[in-house]
Structures are given as structure tokens and as C-alpha cells.
XYZ file of N, CA and C in Angstrom:
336
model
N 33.806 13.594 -59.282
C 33.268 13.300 -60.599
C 34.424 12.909 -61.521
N 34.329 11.752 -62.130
C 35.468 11.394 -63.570
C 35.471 12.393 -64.292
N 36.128 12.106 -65.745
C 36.549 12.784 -66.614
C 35.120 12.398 -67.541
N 34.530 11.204 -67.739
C 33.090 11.122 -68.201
C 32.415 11.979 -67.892
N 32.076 11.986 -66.541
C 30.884 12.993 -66.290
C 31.411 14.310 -66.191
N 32.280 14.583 -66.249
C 32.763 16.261 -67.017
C 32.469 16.649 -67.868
N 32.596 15.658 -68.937
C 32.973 15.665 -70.267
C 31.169 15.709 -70.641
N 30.787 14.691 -70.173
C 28.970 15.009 -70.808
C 28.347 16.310 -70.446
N 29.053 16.820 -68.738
C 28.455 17.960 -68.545
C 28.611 18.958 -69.730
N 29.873 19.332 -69.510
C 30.587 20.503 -70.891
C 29.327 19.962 -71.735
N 29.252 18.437 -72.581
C 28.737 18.267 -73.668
C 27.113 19.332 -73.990
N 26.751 19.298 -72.836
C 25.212 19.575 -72.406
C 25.034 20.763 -72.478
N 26.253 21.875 -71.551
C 26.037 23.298 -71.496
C 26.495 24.053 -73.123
N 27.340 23.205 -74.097
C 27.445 23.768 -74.939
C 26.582 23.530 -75.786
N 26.082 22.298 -75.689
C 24.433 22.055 -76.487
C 23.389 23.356 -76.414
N 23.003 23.458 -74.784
C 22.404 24.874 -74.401
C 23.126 26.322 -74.822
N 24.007 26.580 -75.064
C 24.551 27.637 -75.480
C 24.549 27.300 -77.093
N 24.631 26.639 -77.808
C 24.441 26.209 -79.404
C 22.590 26.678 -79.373
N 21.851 25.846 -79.009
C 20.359 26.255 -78.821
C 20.491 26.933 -78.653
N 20.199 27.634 -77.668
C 19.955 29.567 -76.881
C 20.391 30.426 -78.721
N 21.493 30.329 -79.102
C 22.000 31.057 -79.829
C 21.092 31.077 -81.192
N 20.698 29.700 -80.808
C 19.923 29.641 -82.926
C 18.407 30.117 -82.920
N 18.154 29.847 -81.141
C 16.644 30.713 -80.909
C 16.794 31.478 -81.194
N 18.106 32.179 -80.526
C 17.853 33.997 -80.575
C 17.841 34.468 -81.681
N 18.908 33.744 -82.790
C 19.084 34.372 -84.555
C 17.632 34.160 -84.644
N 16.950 32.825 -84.790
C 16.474 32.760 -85.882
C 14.182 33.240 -85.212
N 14.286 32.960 -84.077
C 12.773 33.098 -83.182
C 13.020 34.305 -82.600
N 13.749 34.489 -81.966
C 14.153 35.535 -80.567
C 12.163 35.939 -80.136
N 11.552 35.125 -79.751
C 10.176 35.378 -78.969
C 10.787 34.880 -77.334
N 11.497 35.001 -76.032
C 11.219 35.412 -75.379
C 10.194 35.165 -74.500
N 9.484 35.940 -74.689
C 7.714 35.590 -73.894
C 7.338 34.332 -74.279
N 7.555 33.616 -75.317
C 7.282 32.320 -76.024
C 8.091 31.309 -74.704
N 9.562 31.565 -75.177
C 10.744 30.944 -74.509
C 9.798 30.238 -73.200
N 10.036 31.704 -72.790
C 9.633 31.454 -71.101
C 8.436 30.584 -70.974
N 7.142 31.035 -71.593
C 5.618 30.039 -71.333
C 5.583 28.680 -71.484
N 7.058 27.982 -72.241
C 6.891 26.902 -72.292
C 8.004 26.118 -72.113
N 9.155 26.665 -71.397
C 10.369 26.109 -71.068
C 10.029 25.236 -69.554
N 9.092 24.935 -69.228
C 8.756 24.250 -68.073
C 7.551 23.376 -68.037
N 7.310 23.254 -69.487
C 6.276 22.466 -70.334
C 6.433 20.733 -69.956
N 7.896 20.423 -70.220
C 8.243 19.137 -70.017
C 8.278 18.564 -68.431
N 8.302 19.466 -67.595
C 8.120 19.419 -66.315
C 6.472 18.585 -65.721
N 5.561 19.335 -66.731
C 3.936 18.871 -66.259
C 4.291 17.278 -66.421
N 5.077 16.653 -66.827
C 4.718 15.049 -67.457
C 4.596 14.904 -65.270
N 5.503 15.520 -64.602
C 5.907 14.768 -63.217
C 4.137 14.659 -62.272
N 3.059 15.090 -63.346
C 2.023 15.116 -62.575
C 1.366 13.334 -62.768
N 2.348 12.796 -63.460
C 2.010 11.259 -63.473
C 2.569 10.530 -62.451
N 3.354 11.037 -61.753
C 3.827 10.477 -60.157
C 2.645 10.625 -59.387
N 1.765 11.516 -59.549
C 0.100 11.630 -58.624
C -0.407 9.984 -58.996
N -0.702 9.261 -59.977
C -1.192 8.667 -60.566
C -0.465 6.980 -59.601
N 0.998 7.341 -59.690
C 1.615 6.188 -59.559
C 3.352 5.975 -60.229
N 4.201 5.779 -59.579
C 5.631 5.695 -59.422
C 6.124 5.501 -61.060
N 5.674 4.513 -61.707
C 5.862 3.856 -62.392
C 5.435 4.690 -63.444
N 4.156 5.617 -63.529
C 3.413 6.268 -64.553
C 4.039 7.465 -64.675
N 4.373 7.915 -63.461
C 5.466 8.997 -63.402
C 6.575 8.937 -63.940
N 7.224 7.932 -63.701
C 8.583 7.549 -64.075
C 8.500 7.773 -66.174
N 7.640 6.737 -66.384
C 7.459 6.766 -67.427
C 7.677 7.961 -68.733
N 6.593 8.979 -67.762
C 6.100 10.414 -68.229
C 6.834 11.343 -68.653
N 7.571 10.904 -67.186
C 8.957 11.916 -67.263
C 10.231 11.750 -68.023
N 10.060 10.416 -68.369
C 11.503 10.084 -69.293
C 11.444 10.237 -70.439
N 9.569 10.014 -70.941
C 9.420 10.254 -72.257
C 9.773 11.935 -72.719
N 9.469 12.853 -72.127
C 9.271 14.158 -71.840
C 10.781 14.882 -71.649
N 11.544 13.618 -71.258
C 12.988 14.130 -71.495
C 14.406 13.487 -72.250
N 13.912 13.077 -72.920
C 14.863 12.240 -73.475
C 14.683 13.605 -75.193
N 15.930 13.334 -76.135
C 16.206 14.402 -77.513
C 15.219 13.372 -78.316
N 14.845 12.584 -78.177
C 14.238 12.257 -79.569
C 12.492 12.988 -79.564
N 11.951 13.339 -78.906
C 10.720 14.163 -79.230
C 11.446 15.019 -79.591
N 12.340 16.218 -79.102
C 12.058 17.972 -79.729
C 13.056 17.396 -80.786
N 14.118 16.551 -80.930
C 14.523 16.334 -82.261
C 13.722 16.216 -83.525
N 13.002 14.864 -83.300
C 11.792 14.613 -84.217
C 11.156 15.835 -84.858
N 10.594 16.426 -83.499
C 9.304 18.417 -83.790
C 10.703 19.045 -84.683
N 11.552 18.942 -84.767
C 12.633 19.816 -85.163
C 13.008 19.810 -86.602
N 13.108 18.013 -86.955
C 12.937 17.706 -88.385
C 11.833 18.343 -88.869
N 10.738 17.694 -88.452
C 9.322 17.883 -88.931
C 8.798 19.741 -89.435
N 9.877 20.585 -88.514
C 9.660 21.552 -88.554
C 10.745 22.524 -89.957
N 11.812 21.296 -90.074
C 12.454 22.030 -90.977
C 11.893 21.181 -92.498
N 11.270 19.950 -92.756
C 10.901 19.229 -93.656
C 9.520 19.139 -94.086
N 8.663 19.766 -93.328
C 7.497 20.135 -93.760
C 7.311 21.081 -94.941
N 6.259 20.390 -95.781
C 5.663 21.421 -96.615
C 4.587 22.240 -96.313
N 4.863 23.021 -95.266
C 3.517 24.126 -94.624
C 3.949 25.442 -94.386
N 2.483 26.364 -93.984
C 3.317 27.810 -94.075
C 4.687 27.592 -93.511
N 5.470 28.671 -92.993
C 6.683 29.411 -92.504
C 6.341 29.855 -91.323
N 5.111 30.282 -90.409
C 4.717 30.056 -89.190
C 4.304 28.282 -88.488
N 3.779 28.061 -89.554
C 3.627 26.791 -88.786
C 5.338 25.950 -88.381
N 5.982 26.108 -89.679
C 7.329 25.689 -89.694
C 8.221 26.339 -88.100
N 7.927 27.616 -87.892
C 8.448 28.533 -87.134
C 8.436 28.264 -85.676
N 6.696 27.012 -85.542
C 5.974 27.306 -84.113
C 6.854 25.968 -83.889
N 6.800 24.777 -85.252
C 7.601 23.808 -84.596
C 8.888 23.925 -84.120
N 9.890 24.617 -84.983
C 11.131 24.513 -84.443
C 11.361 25.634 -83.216
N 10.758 26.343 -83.055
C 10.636 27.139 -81.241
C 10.260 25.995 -80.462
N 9.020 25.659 -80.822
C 9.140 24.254 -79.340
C 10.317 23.579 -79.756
N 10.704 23.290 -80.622
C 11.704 22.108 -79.854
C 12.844 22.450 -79.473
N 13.340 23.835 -79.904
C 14.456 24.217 -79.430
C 14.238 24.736 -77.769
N 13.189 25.146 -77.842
C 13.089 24.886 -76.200
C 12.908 24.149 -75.451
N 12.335 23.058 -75.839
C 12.278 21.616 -75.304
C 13.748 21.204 -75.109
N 14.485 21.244 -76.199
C 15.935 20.815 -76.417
C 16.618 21.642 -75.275
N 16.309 23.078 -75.070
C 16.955 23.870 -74.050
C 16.593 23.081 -72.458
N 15.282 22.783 -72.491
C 15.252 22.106 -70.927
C 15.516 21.031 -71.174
N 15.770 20.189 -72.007
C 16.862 18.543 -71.604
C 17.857 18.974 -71.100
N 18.471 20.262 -72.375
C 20.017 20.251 -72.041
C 20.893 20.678 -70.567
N 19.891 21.605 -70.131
C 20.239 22.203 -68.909
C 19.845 21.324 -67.747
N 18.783 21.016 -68.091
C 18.436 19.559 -66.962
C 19.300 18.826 -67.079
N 20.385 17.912 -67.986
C 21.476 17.313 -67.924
C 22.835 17.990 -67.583
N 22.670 19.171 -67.546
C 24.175 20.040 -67.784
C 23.897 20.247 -65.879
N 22.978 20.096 -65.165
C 23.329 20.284 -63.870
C 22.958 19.329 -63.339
N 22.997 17.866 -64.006
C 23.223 16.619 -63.281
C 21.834 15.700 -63.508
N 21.221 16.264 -63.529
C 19.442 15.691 -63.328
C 19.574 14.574 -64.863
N 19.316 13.377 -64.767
C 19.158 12.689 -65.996
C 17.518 12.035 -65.581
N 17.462 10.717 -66.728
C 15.796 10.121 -66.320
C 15.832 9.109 -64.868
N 14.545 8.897 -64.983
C 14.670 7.766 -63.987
C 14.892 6.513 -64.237
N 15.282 5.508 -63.264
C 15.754 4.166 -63.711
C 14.543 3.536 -63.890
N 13.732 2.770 -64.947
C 12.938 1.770 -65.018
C 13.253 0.540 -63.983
N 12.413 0.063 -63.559
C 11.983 -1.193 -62.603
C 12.325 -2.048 -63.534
């Protein structure tokens, strides 16, 4: 492996260790964590469907700009402080399975 792909790894596991840490201050739910840290995983049931639909599913499902987006939305909303609360837990866990999915090599698939 280069000094690139070192360097993004590190980038990734300290991303996941930055997350992990702001769950725990600021959510620390745990039982939450867990029920939906494998959420982004269901997109791979579009490979049943077809290569291409799969492919698709799965890249959308892993790429930072969804739990980024839920993340703004969750700190810029004018709504209760639970609703605010439920968004930024998903996305910091969403954000936790990109990051670790990249921090041990796994990126998207190549488009056709």
C-alpha cells in the first residue's frame, strides 16, 4: 500500500474515533447505535433486483453526503430537541459505518 492509501486509511479511523466520541458525549443510546449501524447495508438487497440497481443502492447509501446532509438538518432545524436528537444519532451512525467501511478498505462500486 502507498503513502495515499495510508494516509486515507488513518484519515477514516480517526473520523470513526472523532464520531464514536461525539455520540457518546452528546446521545450515548447504545441500543440505538447498534439497531441501526447496519442500516446502510439493506441498500445491497438491490443486487437481488440487478447488478447495476445494486451497485447504485449501495453507493448512494455510502457515500458522507446523506448522514452529512441528516446532520445539518439536524443541527439547523427549528423543531423539538428530540426530533433534532433522532437526526443527528442517525447520521452519526451512518457516518460511523462509512467511516469504518473505508478505514478497512471497502470503498463504492465502480459505475459501468
Amino acid at each position: 500500500m502507498d503513502i495515499k492509501g495510508v494516509i486515507s486509511k488513518v484519515e477514516y479511523w480517526v473520523a470513526t474515533l472523532v464520531v464514536l466520541l461525539v455520540y457518546t458525549r452528546f446521545l450515548n443510546n447504545w441500543l440505538i447505535f447498534g439497531a441501526f449501524y447496519l442500516v446502510p447495508d439493506l441498500a445491497a438487497v438491490g443486487f437481488g433486483l440487478s447488478p447495476r440497481i445494486g451497485q447504485t443502492a449501495y453507493n448512494t447509501t455510502h457515500t458522507l453526503i446523506g448522514p452529512l446532509c441528516l446532520l445539518l438538518l439536524g443541527l439547523i432545524l427549528p423543531v423539538q430537541q428530540s426530533i433534532k436528537n433522532s437526526f443527528m444519532s442517525l447520521s452519526l451512525i451512518w457516518l460511523c459505518h462509512i467511516t469504518v467501511d473505508r478505514g478497512i478498505g471497502w470503498g463504492l462500486f465502480p459505475q459501468d
